[in-house]
Short mmCIF file of C-alpha atoms and ligand atoms in Angstrom, two decimals:
data_model
loop_
_atom_site.label_atom_id
_atom_site.label_comp_id
_atom_site.label_asym_id
_atom_site.label_seq_id
_atom_site.Cartn_x
_atom_site.Cartn_y
_atom_site.Cartn_z
CA UNK A 20 57.89 16.26 108.14
CA UNK A 21 56.81 19.91 107.55
CA UNK A 22 53.48 20.81 109.15
CA UNK A 23 50.71 21.21 106.62
CA UNK A 24 47.90 23.35 108.02
CA UNK A 25 45.84 23.86 104.87
CA UNK A 26 45.11 20.30 103.76
CA UNK A 27 41.88 18.62 104.89
CA UNK A 28 42.41 16.36 107.91
CA UNK A 29 41.73 13.19 105.90
CA UNK A 30 44.47 14.17 103.43
CA UNK A 31 46.91 14.65 106.31
CA UNK A 32 45.89 11.25 107.68
CA UNK A 33 46.52 9.61 104.29
CA UNK A 34 49.97 11.20 103.99
CA UNK A 35 50.88 10.22 107.54
CA UNK A 36 49.62 6.65 107.01
CA UNK A 37 51.82 6.39 103.93
CA UNK A 38 54.84 7.81 105.78
CA UNK A 39 54.24 5.43 108.71
CA UNK A 40 53.65 2.18 106.87
CA UNK A 41 55.74 2.50 103.68
CA UNK A 42 58.29 -0.33 103.76
CA UNK A 43 56.72 -1.71 106.97
CA UNK A 44 58.88 -4.38 108.62
CA UNK A 45 56.91 -6.45 111.14
CA UNK A 46 60.07 -7.83 112.75
CA UNK A 47 61.34 -4.36 113.71
CA UNK A 48 58.14 -2.82 115.09
CA UNK A 49 58.92 -3.10 118.81
CA UNK A 50 62.41 -1.62 118.46
CA UNK A 51 61.98 0.90 115.64
CA UNK A 52 61.63 4.28 117.36
CA UNK A 53 61.21 6.12 114.04
CA UNK A 54 58.23 3.89 113.24
CA UNK A 55 56.69 4.46 116.69
CA UNK A 56 57.09 8.24 116.35
CA UNK A 57 55.36 8.24 112.96
CA UNK A 58 52.64 5.94 114.27
CA UNK A 59 52.03 8.27 117.22
CA UNK A 60 51.60 11.20 114.83
CA UNK A 61 49.12 9.13 112.85
CA UNK A 62 47.19 8.25 116.03
CA UNK A 63 47.03 11.94 116.96
CA UNK A 64 45.57 12.87 113.56
CA UNK A 65 43.12 9.96 113.50
CA UNK A 66 41.91 10.72 117.04
CA UNK A 67 40.78 14.16 115.84
CA UNK A 68 38.76 12.98 112.83
CA UNK A 69 34.96 13.22 112.95
CA UNK A 70 32.19 12.27 110.50
CA UNK A 71 31.86 15.91 109.35
CA UNK A 72 35.51 15.91 108.19
CA UNK A 73 34.52 13.27 105.62
CA UNK A 74 31.15 14.89 104.82
CA UNK A 75 29.34 11.92 106.31
CA UNK A 76 26.03 12.60 108.02
CA UNK A 77 25.26 10.19 110.88
CA UNK A 78 22.46 7.83 109.81
CA UNK A 79 19.32 7.49 111.85
CA UNK A 80 18.10 4.11 112.98
CA UNK A 81 15.22 2.75 110.88
CA UNK A 82 15.21 -0.58 112.66
CA UNK A 83 12.91 -3.08 110.96
CA UNK A 84 11.84 -0.74 108.11
CA UNK A 85 11.58 -2.18 104.57
CA UNK A 86 14.33 0.15 103.34
CA UNK A 87 16.69 -0.97 106.07
CA UNK A 88 15.92 -4.68 105.66
CA UNK A 89 16.67 -4.41 101.91
CA UNK A 90 20.00 -2.65 102.45
CA UNK A 91 23.28 -4.47 103.20
CA UNK A 92 24.09 -4.76 106.92
CA UNK A 93 27.46 -3.17 106.23
CA UNK A 94 28.54 -0.71 103.52
CA UNK A 95 32.11 0.19 102.57
CA UNK A 96 33.13 3.62 101.31
CA UNK A 97 36.53 3.34 99.63
CA UNK A 98 38.76 6.42 100.06
CA UNK A 99 42.19 5.39 98.74
CA UNK A 100 44.68 2.57 98.40
CA UNK A 101 48.46 2.53 97.94
CA UNK A 102 50.99 -0.30 98.23
CA UNK A 103 51.50 0.76 101.87
CA UNK A 104 47.89 1.06 103.13
CA UNK A 105 44.20 1.15 102.25
CA UNK A 106 41.69 3.53 103.81
CA UNK A 107 37.90 3.62 103.82
CA UNK A 108 34.81 3.91 105.98
CA UNK A 109 32.58 1.06 107.15
CA UNK A 110 28.96 2.01 107.82
CA UNK A 111 27.02 -0.43 110.00
CA UNK A 112 23.27 -0.32 110.18
CA UNK A 113 21.57 -0.72 113.55
CA UNK A 114 22.35 -4.14 115.06
CA UNK A 115 24.86 -5.06 112.30
CA UNK A 116 28.09 -6.95 112.91
CA UNK A 117 31.27 -7.55 110.96
CA UNK A 118 31.92 -11.19 111.87
CA UNK A 119 35.16 -12.41 113.40
CA UNK A 120 37.95 -12.17 110.80
CA UNK A 121 41.71 -11.69 110.58
CA UNK A 122 44.27 -9.38 108.91
CA UNK A 123 47.31 -11.61 108.23
CA UNK A 124 50.59 -9.73 108.60
CA UNK A 125 48.75 -6.41 108.69
CA UNK A 126 48.33 -3.37 110.93
CA UNK A 127 44.99 -1.69 111.46
CA UNK A 128 43.69 1.62 112.79
CA UNK A 129 39.95 1.82 113.47
CA UNK A 130 38.39 5.15 114.50
CA UNK A 131 34.66 5.54 115.18
CA UNK A 132 33.06 8.47 113.32
CA UNK A 133 29.55 8.22 114.78
CA UNK A 134 27.58 5.81 116.93
CA UNK A 135 29.19 3.23 119.13
CA UNK A 136 30.87 -0.10 118.35
CA UNK A 137 31.99 -3.00 120.47
CA UNK A 138 35.26 -4.51 119.21
CA UNK A 139 36.03 -8.04 120.36
CA UNK A 140 39.71 -8.73 119.63
CA UNK A 141 41.66 -11.96 119.67
CA UNK A 142 45.39 -12.72 119.80
CA UNK A 143 46.32 -16.19 118.50
CA UNK A 144 48.35 -18.07 121.09
CA UNK A 145 51.68 -19.75 120.34
CA UNK A 146 51.46 -23.42 119.46
CA UNK A 147 47.65 -23.47 119.32
CA UNK A 148 47.35 -24.53 122.95
CA UNK A 149 45.05 -23.25 125.65
CA UNK A 150 45.98 -21.18 128.69
CA UNK A 151 46.93 -24.29 130.70
CA UNK A 152 48.72 -26.00 127.75
CA UNK A 153 45.72 -28.18 126.83
CA UNK A 154 45.41 -29.30 123.15
CA UNK A 155 42.64 -27.91 120.92
CA UNK A 156 39.24 -29.69 120.83
CA UNK A 157 39.61 -30.29 117.04
CA UNK A 158 42.74 -30.42 114.90
CA UNK A 159 41.89 -27.22 113.05
CA UNK A 160 41.09 -25.05 116.07
CA UNK A 161 43.49 -22.43 117.36
CA UNK A 162 43.66 -20.94 120.82
CA UNK A 163 43.25 -17.21 121.17
CA UNK A 164 43.08 -14.67 123.94
CA UNK A 165 40.04 -12.43 123.81
CA UNK A 166 39.55 -8.83 124.89
CA UNK A 167 36.60 -6.48 124.46
CA UNK A 168 36.47 -2.69 124.10
CA UNK A 169 33.74 -0.17 123.34
CA UNK A 170 34.46 2.86 121.16
CA UNK A 171 32.56 6.02 120.26
CA UNK A 172 33.55 9.15 118.30
CA UNK A 173 35.27 10.57 121.38
CA UNK A 174 37.45 7.47 121.86
CA UNK A 175 40.94 7.17 120.45
CA UNK A 176 41.49 4.61 117.67
CA UNK A 177 41.46 0.86 118.21
CA UNK A 178 44.79 -0.54 116.94
CA UNK A 179 45.76 -3.95 115.62
CA UNK A 180 49.17 -5.30 114.61
CA UNK A 181 50.33 -8.54 112.95
CA UNK A 182 50.52 -10.10 116.45
CA UNK A 183 48.24 -8.08 118.73
CA UNK A 184 44.47 -7.86 118.35
CA UNK A 185 44.85 -9.16 114.78
CA UNK A 186 41.46 -10.90 114.74
CA UNK A 187 38.33 -8.99 115.57
CA UNK A 188 34.56 -8.86 115.46
CA UNK A 189 32.84 -5.48 115.31
CA UNK A 190 29.27 -4.93 116.51
CA UNK A 191 27.20 -1.75 116.21
CA UNK A 192 25.84 -0.92 119.66
CA UNK A 193 22.63 1.05 120.32
CA UNK A 194 22.00 2.11 116.70
CA UNK A 195 23.91 2.72 113.45
CA UNK A 196 27.65 3.37 113.55
CA UNK A 197 30.51 4.18 111.20
CA UNK A 198 34.27 3.96 111.51
CA UNK A 199 37.33 4.95 109.52
CA UNK A 200 39.49 1.91 108.75
CA UNK A 201 43.17 2.00 107.78
CA UNK A 202 44.82 -1.32 106.90
CA UNK A 203 48.55 -1.55 106.29
CA UNK A 204 49.59 -3.18 104.07
CA UNK A 205 46.23 -3.68 102.28
CA UNK A 206 44.62 -7.11 101.92
CA UNK A 207 46.23 -8.94 98.97
CA UNK A 208 45.45 -12.65 98.53
CA UNK A 209 48.31 -12.94 96.01
CA UNK A 210 50.75 -11.87 98.73
CA UNK A 211 49.41 -14.04 101.58
CA UNK A 212 47.02 -11.44 102.97
CA UNK A 213 43.54 -12.88 102.42
CA UNK A 214 40.68 -12.40 104.88
CA UNK A 215 39.59 -15.49 106.85
CA UNK A 216 36.51 -15.85 109.03
CA UNK A 217 36.32 -17.69 112.35
CA UNK A 218 33.82 -18.87 114.88
CA UNK A 219 34.33 -19.27 118.59
CA UNK A 220 34.07 -22.96 119.44
CA UNK A 221 34.12 -22.66 123.15
CA UNK A 222 33.26 -19.61 125.19
CA UNK A 223 34.64 -19.76 128.68
CA UNK A 224 32.37 -16.98 129.97
CA UNK A 225 29.36 -14.84 129.09
CA UNK A 226 29.62 -11.82 126.83
CA UNK A 227 31.69 -13.37 124.01
CA UNK A 228 30.68 -13.28 120.36
CA UNK A 229 28.27 -16.14 121.12
CA UNK A 230 27.12 -14.53 124.35
CA UNK A 231 24.35 -12.10 125.15
CA UNK A 232 24.97 -8.78 123.31
CA UNK A 233 23.27 -6.94 126.17
CA UNK A 234 25.97 -8.15 128.52
CA UNK A 235 28.56 -6.77 126.12
CA UNK A 236 26.78 -3.40 126.13
CA UNK A 237 26.93 -3.36 129.91
CA UNK A 238 30.70 -3.35 129.82
CA UNK A 239 32.39 -0.08 130.58
CA UNK A 240 33.86 1.76 127.62
CA UNK A 241 37.21 0.33 126.54
CA UNK A 242 37.29 -1.93 129.57
CA UNK A 243 39.27 -4.98 128.59
CA UNK A 244 38.24 -8.43 129.69
CA UNK A 245 40.57 -11.24 128.65
CA UNK A 246 39.68 -14.89 128.24
CA UNK A 247 41.19 -17.82 126.33
CA UNK A 248 38.97 -19.43 123.69
CA UNK A 249 39.14 -21.79 120.71
CA UNK A 250 38.67 -20.48 117.18
CA UNK A 251 37.72 -22.48 114.08
CA UNK A 252 38.10 -21.09 110.55
CA UNK A 253 34.77 -21.02 108.66
CA UNK A 254 33.52 -19.76 105.26
CA UNK A 255 32.18 -16.18 105.15
CA UNK A 256 28.92 -16.22 107.18
CA UNK A 257 25.82 -16.13 104.92
CA UNK A 258 24.11 -13.34 106.84
CA UNK A 259 27.07 -11.01 106.32
CA UNK A 260 27.65 -9.11 103.14
CA UNK A 261 29.10 -5.71 102.40
CA UNK A 262 27.68 -3.19 99.94
CA UNK A 263 29.51 -0.24 98.40
CA UNK A 264 28.86 3.48 98.46
CA UNK A 265 30.87 6.37 96.92
CA UNK A 266 33.03 8.51 99.16
CA UNK A 267 31.99 12.17 98.92
CA UNK A 268 34.49 13.76 101.31
CA UNK A 269 37.58 15.85 100.50
CA UNK A 270 39.76 14.45 97.72
CA UNK A 271 42.70 12.39 98.92
CA UNK A 272 45.89 11.78 96.98
CA UNK A 273 49.08 10.14 98.18
FE1 FE2 B 6 38.83 -5.89 110.29
#
């Protein structure tokens, strides 16, 4: 692909996301070198993006203020959507969380623009059995392996694929945070890609989504800690809702 030095970075990211994920074939990901090369170029571009590139000013914490309590915990800024991917920015107010959810058959690229987030990822395990082959505690629970990473604007992106890290919970750490989110292909309930929410039934150690958030903060950045847990699908949690805000950064067209 010819190098394009004049376009805004977010436009280059959109073009590269389209080139990477157009006609995505989940069964060929591990062996498709052309896909991996394009994905690496996308990761390089996304790693460089900062809040200023999107004309987003980092928000200050107004913890407990009336204005903050009246605002949604999470706000989405839509940038663009094609049949290959969707792209936008999630803004989390201080202490906000995006509860544990999945991205069926999808890839994801999450890059922090300001603040710090803790991302707790899960991989569903084959056959819905625990690490030692034990059956689930209820018929509808699924086993999953958990890992935790912390990301700031200087971190590379957090990646998810249809099989790896496909479920995640995202918590703002130490104040407000924002991240760029690319999902490929986009959510589409009519094509089997609806968003489901989960709760952890059984935590096998401290620091999980039901654990003490302070213990999560104490983890070293991007240090992964893996544990096997049980997940139960639940309706969207009542204390989570997502508002909308217009995107005011450079125009993007794909
Ligand atoms: Fe997500």
